[in-house]
Amino acid sequence: MKTYSTDHLRNIALLGNSGSGKTTLAEAMLFNGGVIERRGSVEARNTVSDYKPIEQENRNSVFSTVLYAEYNDKKVNILDTPGLDDFSGGVISSMYAADTVMLVINVQNGVEVGTEIQFRHADKFHKPLIIVVNGLDHEKANFEKTVEMLHERFGSDVTLAQFPVNEGLGFNTIIDVVSMKMLRYGKEGGKAEVLDIPAEHQPKAEELHAALTEKVAESDEELMELFFANDKLTEEEISRGIREGLLKRGIFPVFCVSAKGNVGVDRLLQFITAAAPSPSDMPAVKNSKGNEVKCDASGAASVFVFKTTIEEHIGEINYFRVMSGKINENLDVVNTSNGTRERLSQIFICAGKNRTRVPEIHAGDVGGFVKLKNTKTNHTLNTVGNDWVYNNMQFPAPKYRTAIKPVNESDEEKLGEALSRMHQEDPTIIVEYSKELKQIIIHGQGEYHLNILKWHLDSIFKIETQYIAPKIPYRETITKTAQADYRHKKQSGGAGQFGEVHMIIEPFEEGSEAKSMMKIAGKEIKLANRDKEEIDLPWGGKLIYMNCIVGGSIDARFMPAILKGIMEKMEVGPLTGSYARDIRVYVYDGKMHPVDSNEISFRLAGRNAFSTAFKNAGPKILEPVYDVEIMVPSDRMGDVISDLQGRRGMVLGMTSDKGFEVIKARVPLAEMNKYSTALSSLTGGRAMYTMKFAEYAQVPGEVQDAVIKAYEAEEEEE
Ligand SMILES: Nc1nc2c(ncn2[C@@H]2O[C@H](COP(=O)(O)OP(=O)(O)O)[C@@H](O)[C@H]2O)c(=O)[nH]1
Ligand SMILES: [Mg+2]
C-alpha cells in the first residue's frame, strides 16, 4: 500500500434513502478500485460494507463503514452510511470525515423523504454534493421523472452530467456530456467501451453539454471569459469548473449507474478522482482556540477521531481523519481532549473489517487505530505542545425513549457496561439513570433503533433484558395562594424541641413581583420583604424564598433550616410524589423558645407548614411538552394531523413545500410513546420527525385524575 499525498485523496460519503443502493455501489467501487476481486451482494450477505452481524441478518446497513478504493493513482475513501433515519448517527459522524457527499437515488422512486433528509444533512455541513441515480437496470426505472423531481426539490443547480440511453432491463449505455462520449458496458459491467455519440442522441447531448458548460462557467470568472472567447470549454476546463462549482455548492452534477450491474461506476470513479475536491481544496477547520487548521501535510500532526467500534477479537478501533500533518507508527501524541499521552503503535487503512497496516499516512486521509488506551469518539490527538481540540460532533436530539431492565437483577452491572459500549459505538444511543423515575431510560432515534440495541444486548452481550414503559417526569405546582402555620414541639424527657413557622405560598411566574401585603381569610398580612433567595431548581423551574420576618420572631440563623424543610417537600409533591416547581414562599412570622429552639425544629416546622399550604393551594400536575416537527407527504397530512389531535397535540403551523408538508406541533411527552412507529404506519414510512423539549404545562383535569390514580395504585403495590 503506497502512501497518498493530500491532493491524491478524495473523501466521499455515500448518503441516500435506505435501499437506494449505497452499499451495493460501495461494493462496486471497491471492485473497480482493486480492493476486492469479487463483488458481494446485499442479498448474499457478503458485502464488505455490511459486515456487522446485525447488518447481515437484516440485509441493511446499521452503522457507517469506512472503505476505500484506489483509482487513477488516487485513494478514494468511502464512507457508506445507513439510510434509515433511525441510524443517522452514522451519517453525522461521516460528515466529519468526508469532503464530498454522493447522494444516491433509487431511480424507481426518485426523491424520497429519506433523500430529502440526507440532502439536508449535506446542506447543513455545506458539503459539495454529487447526485448518483442508481438502479437504471430496473424495469421500473424512470430517469425523466427522477430528474424532474430532483429539479423540483433541489433546484436548478442540479445539472446532468450524463443520461441513460437504454434505461430498464438490459441497461448498459450512458451518454456522458462532460466528455461528450458514449459509454457502453459489457455483460459484467466494469470498464466501458468509449464510443462517439450516435447522431440520434447528438442534439440532446449537445443541449445538455451547453447547459453544463454554462453552469460551470458561472462558477469561475476565468472560465466565463474562456467560454465567451471560444464559445466552449475543454473537458479539463469543465472538470476544473465543476470542482469550483462543487465547492461553492453551485452545481450538483448528476450521474447514472447500475451499482448492481457495475455500469457507470468506473466513470464515476474517474470523475471523482479528476473533478471532486481533494482535502486540500476544502476550507480550513476552526479549532477550540478559534485558529484555522488547514488540511496540509506540512503542518503539525493532528488527528480527529470520528468513530469508535468494538470488533470481535480485536477490541476497540478508533477511526480518524488526519486533520493536518503526517502521522507515522510509534508517534507519541497527546490526547488533548483528556490530557493523556498515547503512542500510535499501529495505523491501519480500512475497508470494512479488512485492515491493512501502513507505516505513515498524510493530512486528509482516513484510517483506524487499535490499542489506544484512553481515546475514543470526538477526541483530538496532537503532537506535544498543541493543546487545542476540535469541537465535538453534533448529533440529532433523541426522539424515542424506553425504560430498560435486566431480566436477572444480577446482570445490572453487566448491562451498564454493555450500554456504555453501545453508546461509544453509536453516540445517538443515550443512557440516563433517572433517580427521579427510578428507571434506566434509553433515548434513541426510533423504535427500530432501540430494537437493534436490544438485539445487540441479547445476541452479542448475552444479557436478557426487558423494555418497559418509560415513566413521565411529571412536575407539580400550585394554582392559588394558601397560608399555613405549624408548631413543632417536643418536650418529653431530655432536651426539648420547639419551632413555629407561619408562611404564605403563591404560584410563581417569571417576571412577577413579590407582594408586600396579602389578604388571607379576610385578614391583612403585611409582608416586609427583607431578603429574597431565588433558587434555580435542579429539575427545572424556581423556588422563591422570601424572608419577611419582623421583630425577630424567628432568628435569621434558622431561616436556612426552614428552607431545607421546604426543599424536602419540593422533592415529593403531594399529588404524585413528583418534583415541585415555580412557587414563591413568604415566611412572615413564627415563634422561638429561648432554650428548645434549634435547626431541626425549624426544619420540621417549615416542612410541615409548606406541606399543608401546598395541599391547600390548588396543586396541579405539570407534564413535559415537546415541540414536534414532522415532514410528511401532502397526501398523508390529514391523517397525521388527526392523529396528533388524538395525542392532545396542538398544531402550531403548517408550511407546504413542493409535495411535502412541514407540520409544527406541541405534543405532551406522555402521548409521544412509540410515535415513530405510529407515524411510519400512517405514512408508509414516508415521513420524518424531530422533537425537542419545549416546556412544562398543566395537564387537563381528567388526565390529572388518571395520573393520580395510577400513582396511588403503584404506591399500594409497593
Ligand atoms: N436492480 C438493481 N438493484 C439494486 C441496484 N443497486 C442496489 N440494488 C438492490 O437494492 C437493494 C438495496 O441495496 P443496498 O445496497 O443495500 O442499498 P442501501 O440501503 O442504500 O445501502 C438490494 O437488494 C440491492 O441488491 C441496482 O443498481 N439495480
Ligand atoms: Mg446500506
Short mmCIF file of N, CA and C and ligand atoms in Angstrom, two decimals, residues 16-25 42-43 50 59-61 80-81 83 134-138 257-261, ligand 1:
data_model
loop_
_atom_site.label_atom_id
_atom_site.label_comp_id
_atom_site.label_asym_id
_atom_site.label_seq_id
_atom_site.Cartn_x
_atom_site.Cartn_y
_atom_site.Cartn_z
N GLY A 16 -28.16 8.61 1.26
CA GLY A 16 -29.36 8.37 0.45
C GLY A 16 -30.36 7.54 1.22
N ASN A 17 -31.57 7.52 0.70
CA ASN A 17 -32.63 6.75 1.36
C ASN A 17 -32.20 5.28 1.47
N SER A 18 -32.77 4.62 2.48
CA SER A 18 -32.49 3.19 2.62
C SER A 18 -32.94 2.47 1.35
N GLY A 19 -32.12 1.56 0.87
CA GLY A 19 -32.49 0.80 -0.32
C GLY A 19 -32.15 1.50 -1.62
N SER A 20 -31.48 2.64 -1.56
CA SER A 20 -31.13 3.32 -2.81
C SER A 20 -29.92 2.68 -3.48
N GLY A 21 -29.20 1.83 -2.74
CA GLY A 21 -28.11 1.09 -3.36
C GLY A 21 -26.72 1.57 -2.96
N LYS A 22 -26.61 2.24 -1.83
CA LYS A 22 -25.31 2.77 -1.39
C LYS A 22 -24.30 1.66 -1.14
N THR A 23 -24.73 0.64 -0.42
CA THR A 23 -23.81 -0.43 -0.06
C THR A 23 -23.39 -1.21 -1.30
N THR A 24 -24.33 -1.39 -2.21
CA THR A 24 -24.02 -2.09 -3.46
C THR A 24 -23.07 -1.25 -4.31
N LEU A 25 -23.29 0.06 -4.32
CA LEU A 25 -22.41 0.95 -5.07
C LEU A 25 -21.00 0.95 -4.47
N VAL A 42 -25.79 -7.59 -1.25
CA VAL A 42 -26.54 -7.43 0.00
C VAL A 42 -27.36 -8.69 0.27
N GLU A 43 -27.93 -9.26 -0.81
CA GLU A 43 -28.74 -10.47 -0.67
C GLU A 43 -27.92 -11.64 -0.14
N ASP A 50 -21.40 -4.06 4.75
CA ASP A 50 -22.34 -4.55 5.78
C ASP A 50 -21.76 -5.81 6.42
N ARG A 59 -29.91 -7.53 6.32
CA ARG A 59 -29.56 -7.12 4.96
C ARG A 59 -29.78 -5.63 4.77
N ASN A 60 -29.27 -4.87 5.71
CA ASN A 60 -29.42 -3.42 5.65
C ASN A 60 -28.35 -2.80 6.54
N SER A 61 -27.81 -1.67 6.10
CA SER A 61 -26.75 -1.02 6.89
C SER A 61 -27.32 -0.41 8.17
N ASP A 80 -19.68 4.55 3.77
CA ASP A 80 -21.03 4.05 3.46
C ASP A 80 -21.88 4.25 4.71
N THR A 81 -23.02 4.91 4.54
CA THR A 81 -23.83 5.23 5.73
C THR A 81 -25.17 4.52 5.67
N GLY A 83 -29.18 4.34 5.61
CA GLY A 83 -30.16 5.28 5.05
C GLY A 83 -31.31 5.58 5.98
N ASN A 134 -29.25 5.69 -9.33
CA ASN A 134 -28.89 4.25 -9.34
C ASN A 134 -30.09 3.39 -9.70
N GLY A 135 -29.77 2.17 -10.15
CA GLY A 135 -30.83 1.18 -10.44
C GLY A 135 -31.40 1.32 -11.83
N LEU A 136 -30.61 1.92 -12.73
CA LEU A 136 -31.14 2.16 -14.08
C LEU A 136 -31.42 0.88 -14.86
N ASP A 137 -30.96 -0.26 -14.33
CA ASP A 137 -31.24 -1.54 -14.98
C ASP A 137 -32.61 -2.08 -14.57
N HIS A 138 -33.26 -1.41 -13.63
CA HIS A 138 -34.52 -1.94 -13.11
C HIS A 138 -35.65 -1.68 -14.09
N VAL A 257 -25.90 5.27 -12.90
CA VAL A 257 -25.26 3.97 -12.69
C VAL A 257 -26.29 2.86 -12.49
N SER A 258 -25.79 1.65 -12.68
CA SER A 258 -26.43 0.49 -12.10
C SER A 258 -25.35 -0.12 -11.21
N ALA A 259 -25.51 0.07 -9.91
CA ALA A 259 -24.50 -0.45 -8.99
C ALA A 259 -24.45 -1.96 -9.09
N LYS A 260 -25.63 -2.54 -9.21
CA LYS A 260 -25.71 -4.00 -9.25
C LYS A 260 -25.05 -4.56 -10.51
N GLY A 261 -25.23 -3.85 -11.64
CA GLY A 261 -24.66 -4.33 -12.89
C GLY A 261 -23.24 -3.80 -13.11
N1 LIG B 1 -31.87 -3.72 -9.87
C1 LIG B 1 -30.99 -3.12 -9.07
N2 LIG B 1 -30.99 -3.37 -7.76
C2 LIG B 1 -30.08 -2.73 -6.99
C3 LIG B 1 -29.13 -1.86 -7.52
N3 LIG B 1 -28.36 -1.40 -6.51
C4 LIG B 1 -28.81 -2.00 -5.38
N4 LIG B 1 -29.84 -2.81 -5.68
C5 LIG B 1 -30.60 -3.63 -4.73
O1 LIG B 1 -31.31 -2.76 -3.86
C6 LIG B 1 -31.33 -3.30 -2.55
C7 LIG B 1 -30.76 -2.30 -1.58
O2 LIG B 1 -29.40 -2.14 -1.85
P1 LIG B 1 -28.37 -1.62 -0.78
O3 LIG B 1 -27.06 -1.51 -1.45
O4 LIG B 1 -28.44 -2.41 0.47
O5 LIG B 1 -28.99 -0.18 -0.51
P2 LIG B 1 -28.62 0.85 0.68
O6 LIG B 1 -29.66 0.68 1.71
O7 LIG B 1 -28.69 2.17 0.03
O8 LIG B 1 -27.24 0.50 1.14
C8 LIG B 1 -30.56 -4.59 -2.61
O9 LIG B 1 -31.47 -5.62 -2.75
C9 LIG B 1 -29.70 -4.43 -3.82
O10 LIG B 1 -29.38 -5.65 -4.44
C10 LIG B 1 -29.14 -1.63 -8.93
O11 LIG B 1 -28.35 -0.87 -9.49
N5 LIG B 1 -30.09 -2.28 -9.64
#
